[in-house]
Each structure stands twice: as C-alpha cells, then as structure tokens.
PDB file of C-alpha atoms in Angstrom:
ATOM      1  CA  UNK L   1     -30.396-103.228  67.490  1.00  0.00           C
ATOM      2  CA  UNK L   2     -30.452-101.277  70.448  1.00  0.00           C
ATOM      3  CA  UNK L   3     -31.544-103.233  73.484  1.00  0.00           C
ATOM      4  CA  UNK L   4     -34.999-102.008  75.935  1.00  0.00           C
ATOM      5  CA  UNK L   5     -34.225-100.227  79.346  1.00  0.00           C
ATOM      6  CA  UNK L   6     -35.298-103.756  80.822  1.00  0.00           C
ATOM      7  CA  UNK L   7     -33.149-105.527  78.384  1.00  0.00           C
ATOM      8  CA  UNK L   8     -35.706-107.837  77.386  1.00  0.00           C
ATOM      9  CA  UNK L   9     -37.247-106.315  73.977  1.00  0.00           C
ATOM     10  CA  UNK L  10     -34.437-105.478  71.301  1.00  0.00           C
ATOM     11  CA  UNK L  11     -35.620-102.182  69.899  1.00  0.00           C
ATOM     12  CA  UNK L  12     -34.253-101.222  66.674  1.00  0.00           C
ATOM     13  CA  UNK L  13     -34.321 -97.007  65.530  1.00  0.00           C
ATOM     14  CA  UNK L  14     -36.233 -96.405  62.250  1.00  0.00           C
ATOM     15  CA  UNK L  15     -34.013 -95.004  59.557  1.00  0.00           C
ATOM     16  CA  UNK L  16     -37.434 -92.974  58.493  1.00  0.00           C
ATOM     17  CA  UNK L  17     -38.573 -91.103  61.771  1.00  0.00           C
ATOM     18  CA  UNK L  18     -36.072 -92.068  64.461  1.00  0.00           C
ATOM     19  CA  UNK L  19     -37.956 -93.666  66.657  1.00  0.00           C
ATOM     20  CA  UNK L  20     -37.639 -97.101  68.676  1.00  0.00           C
ATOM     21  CA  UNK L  21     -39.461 -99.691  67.820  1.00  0.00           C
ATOM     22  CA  UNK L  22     -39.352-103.277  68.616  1.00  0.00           C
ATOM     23  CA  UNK L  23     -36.678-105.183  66.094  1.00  0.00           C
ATOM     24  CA  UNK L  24     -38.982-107.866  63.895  1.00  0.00           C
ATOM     25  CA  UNK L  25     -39.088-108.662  60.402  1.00  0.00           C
ATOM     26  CA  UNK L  26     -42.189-107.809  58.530  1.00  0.00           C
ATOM     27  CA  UNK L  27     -43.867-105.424  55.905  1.00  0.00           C
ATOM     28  CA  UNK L  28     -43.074-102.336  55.121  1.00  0.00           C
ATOM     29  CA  UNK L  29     -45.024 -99.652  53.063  1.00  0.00           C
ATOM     30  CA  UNK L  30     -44.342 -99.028  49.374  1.00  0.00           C
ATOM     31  CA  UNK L  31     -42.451 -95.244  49.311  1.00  0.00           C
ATOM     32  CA  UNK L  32     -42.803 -94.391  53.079  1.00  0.00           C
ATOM     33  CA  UNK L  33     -39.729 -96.311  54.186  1.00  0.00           C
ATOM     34  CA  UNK L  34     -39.413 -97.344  57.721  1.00  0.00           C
ATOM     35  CA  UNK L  35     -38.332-100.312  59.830  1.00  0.00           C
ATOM     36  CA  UNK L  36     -40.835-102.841  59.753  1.00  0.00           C
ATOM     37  CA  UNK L  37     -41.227-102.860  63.577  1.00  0.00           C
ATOM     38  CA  UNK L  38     -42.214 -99.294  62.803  1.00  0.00           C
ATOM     39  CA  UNK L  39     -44.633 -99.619  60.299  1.00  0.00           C
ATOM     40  CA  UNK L  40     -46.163-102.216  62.765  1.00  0.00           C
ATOM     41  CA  UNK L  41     -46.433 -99.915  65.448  1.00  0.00           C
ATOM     42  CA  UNK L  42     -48.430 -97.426  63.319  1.00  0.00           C
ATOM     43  CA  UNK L  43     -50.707-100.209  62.398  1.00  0.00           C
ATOM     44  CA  UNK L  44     -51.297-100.522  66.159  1.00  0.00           C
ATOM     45  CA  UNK L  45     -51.271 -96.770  66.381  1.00  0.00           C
ATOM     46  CA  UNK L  46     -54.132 -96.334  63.708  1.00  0.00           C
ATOM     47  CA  UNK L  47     -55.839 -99.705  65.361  1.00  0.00           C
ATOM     48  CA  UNK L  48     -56.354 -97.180  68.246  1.00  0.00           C
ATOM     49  CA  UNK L  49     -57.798 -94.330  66.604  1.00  0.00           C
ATOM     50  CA  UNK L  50     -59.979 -96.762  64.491  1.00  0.00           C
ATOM     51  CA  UNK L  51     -61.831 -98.518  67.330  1.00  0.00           C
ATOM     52  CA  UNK L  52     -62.373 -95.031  68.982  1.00  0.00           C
ATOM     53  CA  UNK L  53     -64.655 -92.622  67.240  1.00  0.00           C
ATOM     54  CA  UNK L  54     -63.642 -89.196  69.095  1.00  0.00           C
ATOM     55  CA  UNK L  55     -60.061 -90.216  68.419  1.00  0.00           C
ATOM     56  CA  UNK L  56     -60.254 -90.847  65.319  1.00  0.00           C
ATOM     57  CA  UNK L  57     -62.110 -87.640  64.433  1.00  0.00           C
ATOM     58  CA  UNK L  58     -60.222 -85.392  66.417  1.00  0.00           C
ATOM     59  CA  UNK L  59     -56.683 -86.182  65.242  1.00  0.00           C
ATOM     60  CA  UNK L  60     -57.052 -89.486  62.851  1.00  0.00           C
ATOM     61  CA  UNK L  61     -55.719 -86.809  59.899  1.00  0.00           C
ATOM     62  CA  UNK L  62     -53.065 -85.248  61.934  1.00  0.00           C
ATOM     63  CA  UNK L  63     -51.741 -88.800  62.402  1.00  0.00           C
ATOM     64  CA  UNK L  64     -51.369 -89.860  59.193  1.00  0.00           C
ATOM     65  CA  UNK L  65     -49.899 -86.891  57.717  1.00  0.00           C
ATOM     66  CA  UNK L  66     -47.158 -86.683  60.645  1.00  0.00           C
ATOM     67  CA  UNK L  67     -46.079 -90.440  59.594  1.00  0.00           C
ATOM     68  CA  UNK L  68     -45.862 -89.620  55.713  1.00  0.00           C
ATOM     69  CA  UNK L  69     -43.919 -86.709  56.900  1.00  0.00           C
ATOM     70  CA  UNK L  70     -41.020 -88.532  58.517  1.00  0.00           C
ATOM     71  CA  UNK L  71     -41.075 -91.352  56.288  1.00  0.00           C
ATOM     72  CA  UNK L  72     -40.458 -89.682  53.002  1.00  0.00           C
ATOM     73  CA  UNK L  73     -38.674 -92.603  51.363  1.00  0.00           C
ATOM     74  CA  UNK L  74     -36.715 -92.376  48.077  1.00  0.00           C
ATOM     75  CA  UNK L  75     -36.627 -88.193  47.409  1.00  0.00           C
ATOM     76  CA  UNK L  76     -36.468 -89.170  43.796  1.00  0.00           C
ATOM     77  CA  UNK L  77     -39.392 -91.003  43.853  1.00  0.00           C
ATOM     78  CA  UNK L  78     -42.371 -88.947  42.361  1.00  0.00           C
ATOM     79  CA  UNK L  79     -44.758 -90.241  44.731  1.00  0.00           C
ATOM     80  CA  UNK L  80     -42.480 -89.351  47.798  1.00  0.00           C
ATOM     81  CA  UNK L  81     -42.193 -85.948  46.615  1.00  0.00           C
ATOM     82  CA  UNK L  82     -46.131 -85.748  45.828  1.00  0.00           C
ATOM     83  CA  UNK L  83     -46.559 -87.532  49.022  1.00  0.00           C
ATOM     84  CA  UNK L  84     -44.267 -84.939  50.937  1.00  0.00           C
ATOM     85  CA  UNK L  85     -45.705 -81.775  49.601  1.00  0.00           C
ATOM     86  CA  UNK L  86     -49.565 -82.850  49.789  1.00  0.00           C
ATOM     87  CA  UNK L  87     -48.939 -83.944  53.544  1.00  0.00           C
ATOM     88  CA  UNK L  88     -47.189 -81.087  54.405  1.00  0.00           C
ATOM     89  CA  UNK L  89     -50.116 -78.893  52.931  1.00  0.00           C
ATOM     90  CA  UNK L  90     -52.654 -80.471  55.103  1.00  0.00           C
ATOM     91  CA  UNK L  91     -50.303 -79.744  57.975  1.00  0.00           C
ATOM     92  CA  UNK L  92     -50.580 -76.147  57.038  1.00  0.00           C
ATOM     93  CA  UNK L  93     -54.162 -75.662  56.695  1.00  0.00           C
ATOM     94  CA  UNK L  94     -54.449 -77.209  59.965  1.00  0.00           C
ATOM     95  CA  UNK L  95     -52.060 -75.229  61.456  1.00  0.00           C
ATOM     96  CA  UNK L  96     -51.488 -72.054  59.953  1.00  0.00           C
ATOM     97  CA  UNK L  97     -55.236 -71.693  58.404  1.00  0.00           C
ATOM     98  CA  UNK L  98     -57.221 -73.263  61.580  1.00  0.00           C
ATOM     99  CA  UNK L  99     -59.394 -75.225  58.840  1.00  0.00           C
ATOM    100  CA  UNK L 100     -61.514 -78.215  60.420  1.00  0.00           C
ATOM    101  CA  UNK L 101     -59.274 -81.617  59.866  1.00  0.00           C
ATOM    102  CA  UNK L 102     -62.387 -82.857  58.373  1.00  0.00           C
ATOM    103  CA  UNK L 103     -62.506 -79.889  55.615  1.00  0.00           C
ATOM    104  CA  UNK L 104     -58.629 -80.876  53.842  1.00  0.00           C
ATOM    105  CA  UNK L 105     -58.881 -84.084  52.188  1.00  0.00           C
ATOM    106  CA  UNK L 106     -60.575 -82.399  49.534  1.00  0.00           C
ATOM    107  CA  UNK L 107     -57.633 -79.664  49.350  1.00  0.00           C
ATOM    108  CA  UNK L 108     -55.517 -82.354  49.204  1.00  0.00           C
ATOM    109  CA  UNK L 109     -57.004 -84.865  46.401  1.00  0.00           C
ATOM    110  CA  UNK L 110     -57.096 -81.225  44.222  1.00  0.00           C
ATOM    111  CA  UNK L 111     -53.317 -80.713  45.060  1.00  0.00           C
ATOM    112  CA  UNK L 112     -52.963 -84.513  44.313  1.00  0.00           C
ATOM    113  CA  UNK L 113     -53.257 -84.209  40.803  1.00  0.00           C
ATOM    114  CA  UNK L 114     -50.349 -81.282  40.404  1.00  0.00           C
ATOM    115  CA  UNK L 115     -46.610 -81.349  40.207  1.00  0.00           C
ATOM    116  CA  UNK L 116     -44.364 -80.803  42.616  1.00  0.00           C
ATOM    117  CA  UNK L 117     -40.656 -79.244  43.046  1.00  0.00           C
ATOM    118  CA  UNK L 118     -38.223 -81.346  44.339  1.00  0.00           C
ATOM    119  CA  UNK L 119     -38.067 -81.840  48.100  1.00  0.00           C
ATOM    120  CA  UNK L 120     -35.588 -79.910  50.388  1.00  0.00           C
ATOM    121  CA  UNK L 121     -32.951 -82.013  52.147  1.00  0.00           C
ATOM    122  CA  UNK L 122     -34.505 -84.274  54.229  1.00  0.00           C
ATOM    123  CA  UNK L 123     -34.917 -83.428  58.340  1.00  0.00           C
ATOM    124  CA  UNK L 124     -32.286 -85.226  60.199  1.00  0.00           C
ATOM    125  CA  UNK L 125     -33.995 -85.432  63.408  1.00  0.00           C
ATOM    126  CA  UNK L 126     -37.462 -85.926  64.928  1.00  0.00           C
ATOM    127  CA  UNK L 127     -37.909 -85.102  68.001  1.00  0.00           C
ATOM    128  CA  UNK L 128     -41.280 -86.432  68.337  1.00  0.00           C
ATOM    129  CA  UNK L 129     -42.192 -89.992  66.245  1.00  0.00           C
ATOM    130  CA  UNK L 130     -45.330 -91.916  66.810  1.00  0.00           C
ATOM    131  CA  UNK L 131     -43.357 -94.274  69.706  1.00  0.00           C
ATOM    132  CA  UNK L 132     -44.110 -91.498  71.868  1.00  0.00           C
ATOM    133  CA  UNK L 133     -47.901 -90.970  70.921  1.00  0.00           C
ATOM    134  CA  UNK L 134     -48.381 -94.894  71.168  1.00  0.00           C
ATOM    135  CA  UNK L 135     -45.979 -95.255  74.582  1.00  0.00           C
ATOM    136  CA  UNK L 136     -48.160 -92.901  76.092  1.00  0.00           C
ATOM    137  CA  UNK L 137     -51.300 -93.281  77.771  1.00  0.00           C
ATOM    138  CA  UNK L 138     -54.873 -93.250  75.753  1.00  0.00           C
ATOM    139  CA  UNK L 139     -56.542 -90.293  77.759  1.00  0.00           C
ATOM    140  CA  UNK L 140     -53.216 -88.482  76.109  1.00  0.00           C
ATOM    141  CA  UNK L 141     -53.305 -89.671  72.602  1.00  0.00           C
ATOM    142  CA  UNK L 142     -55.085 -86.350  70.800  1.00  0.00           C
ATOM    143  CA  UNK L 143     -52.681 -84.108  72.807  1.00  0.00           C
ATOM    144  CA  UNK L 144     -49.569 -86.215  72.247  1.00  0.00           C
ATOM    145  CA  UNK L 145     -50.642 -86.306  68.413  1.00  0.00           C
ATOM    146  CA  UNK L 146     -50.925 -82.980  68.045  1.00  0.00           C
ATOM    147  CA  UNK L 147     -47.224 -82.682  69.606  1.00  0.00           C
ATOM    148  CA  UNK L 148     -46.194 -85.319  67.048  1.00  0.00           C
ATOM    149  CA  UNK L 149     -47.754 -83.632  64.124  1.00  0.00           C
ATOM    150  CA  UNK L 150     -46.570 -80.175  64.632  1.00  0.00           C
ATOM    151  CA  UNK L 151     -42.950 -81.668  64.996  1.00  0.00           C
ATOM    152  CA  UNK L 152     -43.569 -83.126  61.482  1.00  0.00           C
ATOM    153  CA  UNK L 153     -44.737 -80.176  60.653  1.00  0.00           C
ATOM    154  CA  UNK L 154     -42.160 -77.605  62.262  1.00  0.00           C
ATOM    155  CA  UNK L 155     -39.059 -80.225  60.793  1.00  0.00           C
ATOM    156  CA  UNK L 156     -40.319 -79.332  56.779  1.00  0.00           C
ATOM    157  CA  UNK L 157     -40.249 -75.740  57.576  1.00  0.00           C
ATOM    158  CA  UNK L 158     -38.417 -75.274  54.375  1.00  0.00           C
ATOM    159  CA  UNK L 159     -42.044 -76.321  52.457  1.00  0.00           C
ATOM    160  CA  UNK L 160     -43.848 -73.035  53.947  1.00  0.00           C
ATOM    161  CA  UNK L 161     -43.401 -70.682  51.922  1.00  0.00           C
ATOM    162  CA  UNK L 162     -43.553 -72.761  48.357  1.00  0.00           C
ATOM    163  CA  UNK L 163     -46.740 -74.060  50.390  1.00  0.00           C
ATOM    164  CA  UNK L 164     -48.547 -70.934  50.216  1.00  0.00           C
ATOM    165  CA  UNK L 165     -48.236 -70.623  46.901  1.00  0.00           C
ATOM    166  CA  UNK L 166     -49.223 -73.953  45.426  1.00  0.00           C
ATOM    167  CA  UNK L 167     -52.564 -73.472  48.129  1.00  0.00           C
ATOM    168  CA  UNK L 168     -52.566 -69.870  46.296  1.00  0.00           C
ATOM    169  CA  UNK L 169     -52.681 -71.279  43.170  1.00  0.00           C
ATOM    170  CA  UNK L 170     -55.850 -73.448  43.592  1.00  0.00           C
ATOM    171  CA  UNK L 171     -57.458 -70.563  45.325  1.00  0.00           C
ATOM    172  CA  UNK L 172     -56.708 -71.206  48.996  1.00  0.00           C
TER     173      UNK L 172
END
C-alpha cells in the first residue's frame, strides 16, 4: 500500500502494469491479472469511452489491447499467450501497417484460432498504464491513449518480428 500525495487514498501498484490505483478488494479478470483496484479503474476507463461515441471509435481498440498487453497473467497459460500475441498483432497493424482500428478485429478473430510460441520474458516496466490516461483530463483521453498503447506496444518489442510472420502467414 503506498499512500496518495494527500495521504488520504491508499493507492496500491498493480503487479500487472505498474500503475497506482486505489487499494480495494474486488474482482479481478480471469488470465489478465491485476490488482483489483486496477481492474476497477479500467472499468471506469472503458465507462468513458462507452458513453462517448468519438472516443470510443477513435481509440476504444487501442485501449483494450494496451491493458491485455500489460496484464499478461500466467505465461503458461494458453490463453495468456494467445491473448499476448493476438493483442500485440493488432498493435502492429495499427501501428506499423496504418490499418483503420475498425478494420483488425477481423485479423484478429483469424489469428485467434492459431497457435502461438511461447511469450518472451515479460516487460518489467511500463512507463505509461491506464492511471495516466484516466488521471488525465477527457479533452486528452485519445492522445493520452495513444501514448499508453504505443508504450504497450514499444515494451513487447521482442513480438515484432515473429509478428510479421504469423500476419504473413494469413496473408497480411
């Protein structure tokens, strides 16, 4: 428990993404292991994007893959690793291949159904986690995304290259 700069909220860091989040106990997701004050926040975090239709368009998918992307869970668990790879992949055609964020859920429910190597070592740090995106102000939220994603993104560098192919393979 690490205590607020105003002492008044505990805030606990997330042994997923790194980020501070206020200490409670809760739910947590199934393989994409976090703190529950965490996995609260990006309930409020997705609340946001949900009630706003230009947010949610313009980033919504960026969002969700940056979370699966620091909350990897159990590397031994086969839908961590699937969950991992097909994440990172969207990353990359957003990134790397410029494709619309609307065009890759159908790139990723074909990669969905494939197998996987096993992940890389897991990133140590984040320097970016969604307490940033939802600690800053609405107007920022699609820019401060975008930051959070490509940190996500940047952190599995080791993926890249193995990325290419499996997009290769299925004719991307």
């Amino acid at each position: 428990m690490i205590p607020d700069s105003f002492g008044k909220i505990p805030l606990q860091k997330c042994f997923g993404c790194g980020g501070l989040f206020p200490e409670e106990s809760g739910p947590t997701h199934k393989y994409m292991l976090s703190t529950a004050g965490c996995w609260s926040s990006y309930g409020d975090l997705l609340a946001r994007e949900y009630e706003s239709p230009v947010l949610f368009g313009a980033v919504h998918r960026l969002t969700v893959d940056a979370y699966a992307l620091q909350h990897p869970g159990d590397i031994g668990d086969r839908r961590a690793i699937q969950s991992v790879w097909v994440h990172y992949a969207a990353l990359y055609l957003a990134f790397e291949q410029k494709r619309p964020l609307a065009d890759i859920p159908p790139v990723m429910q074909k990669l969905a159904g494939g197998s996987f190597l096993p992940l890389p070592t897991i990133p140590a740090l984040f320097e970016v986690t969604h307490a940033d995106v939802i600690a800053g102000p609405v107007a920022s939220h699609a820019v401060l995304v975008r930051d959070w994603a490509q940190c996500a993104y940047l952190a599995w560098n080791a993926l890249h290259q193995p990325t290419k192919g499996l997009l290769n393979r299925i004719g991307l």
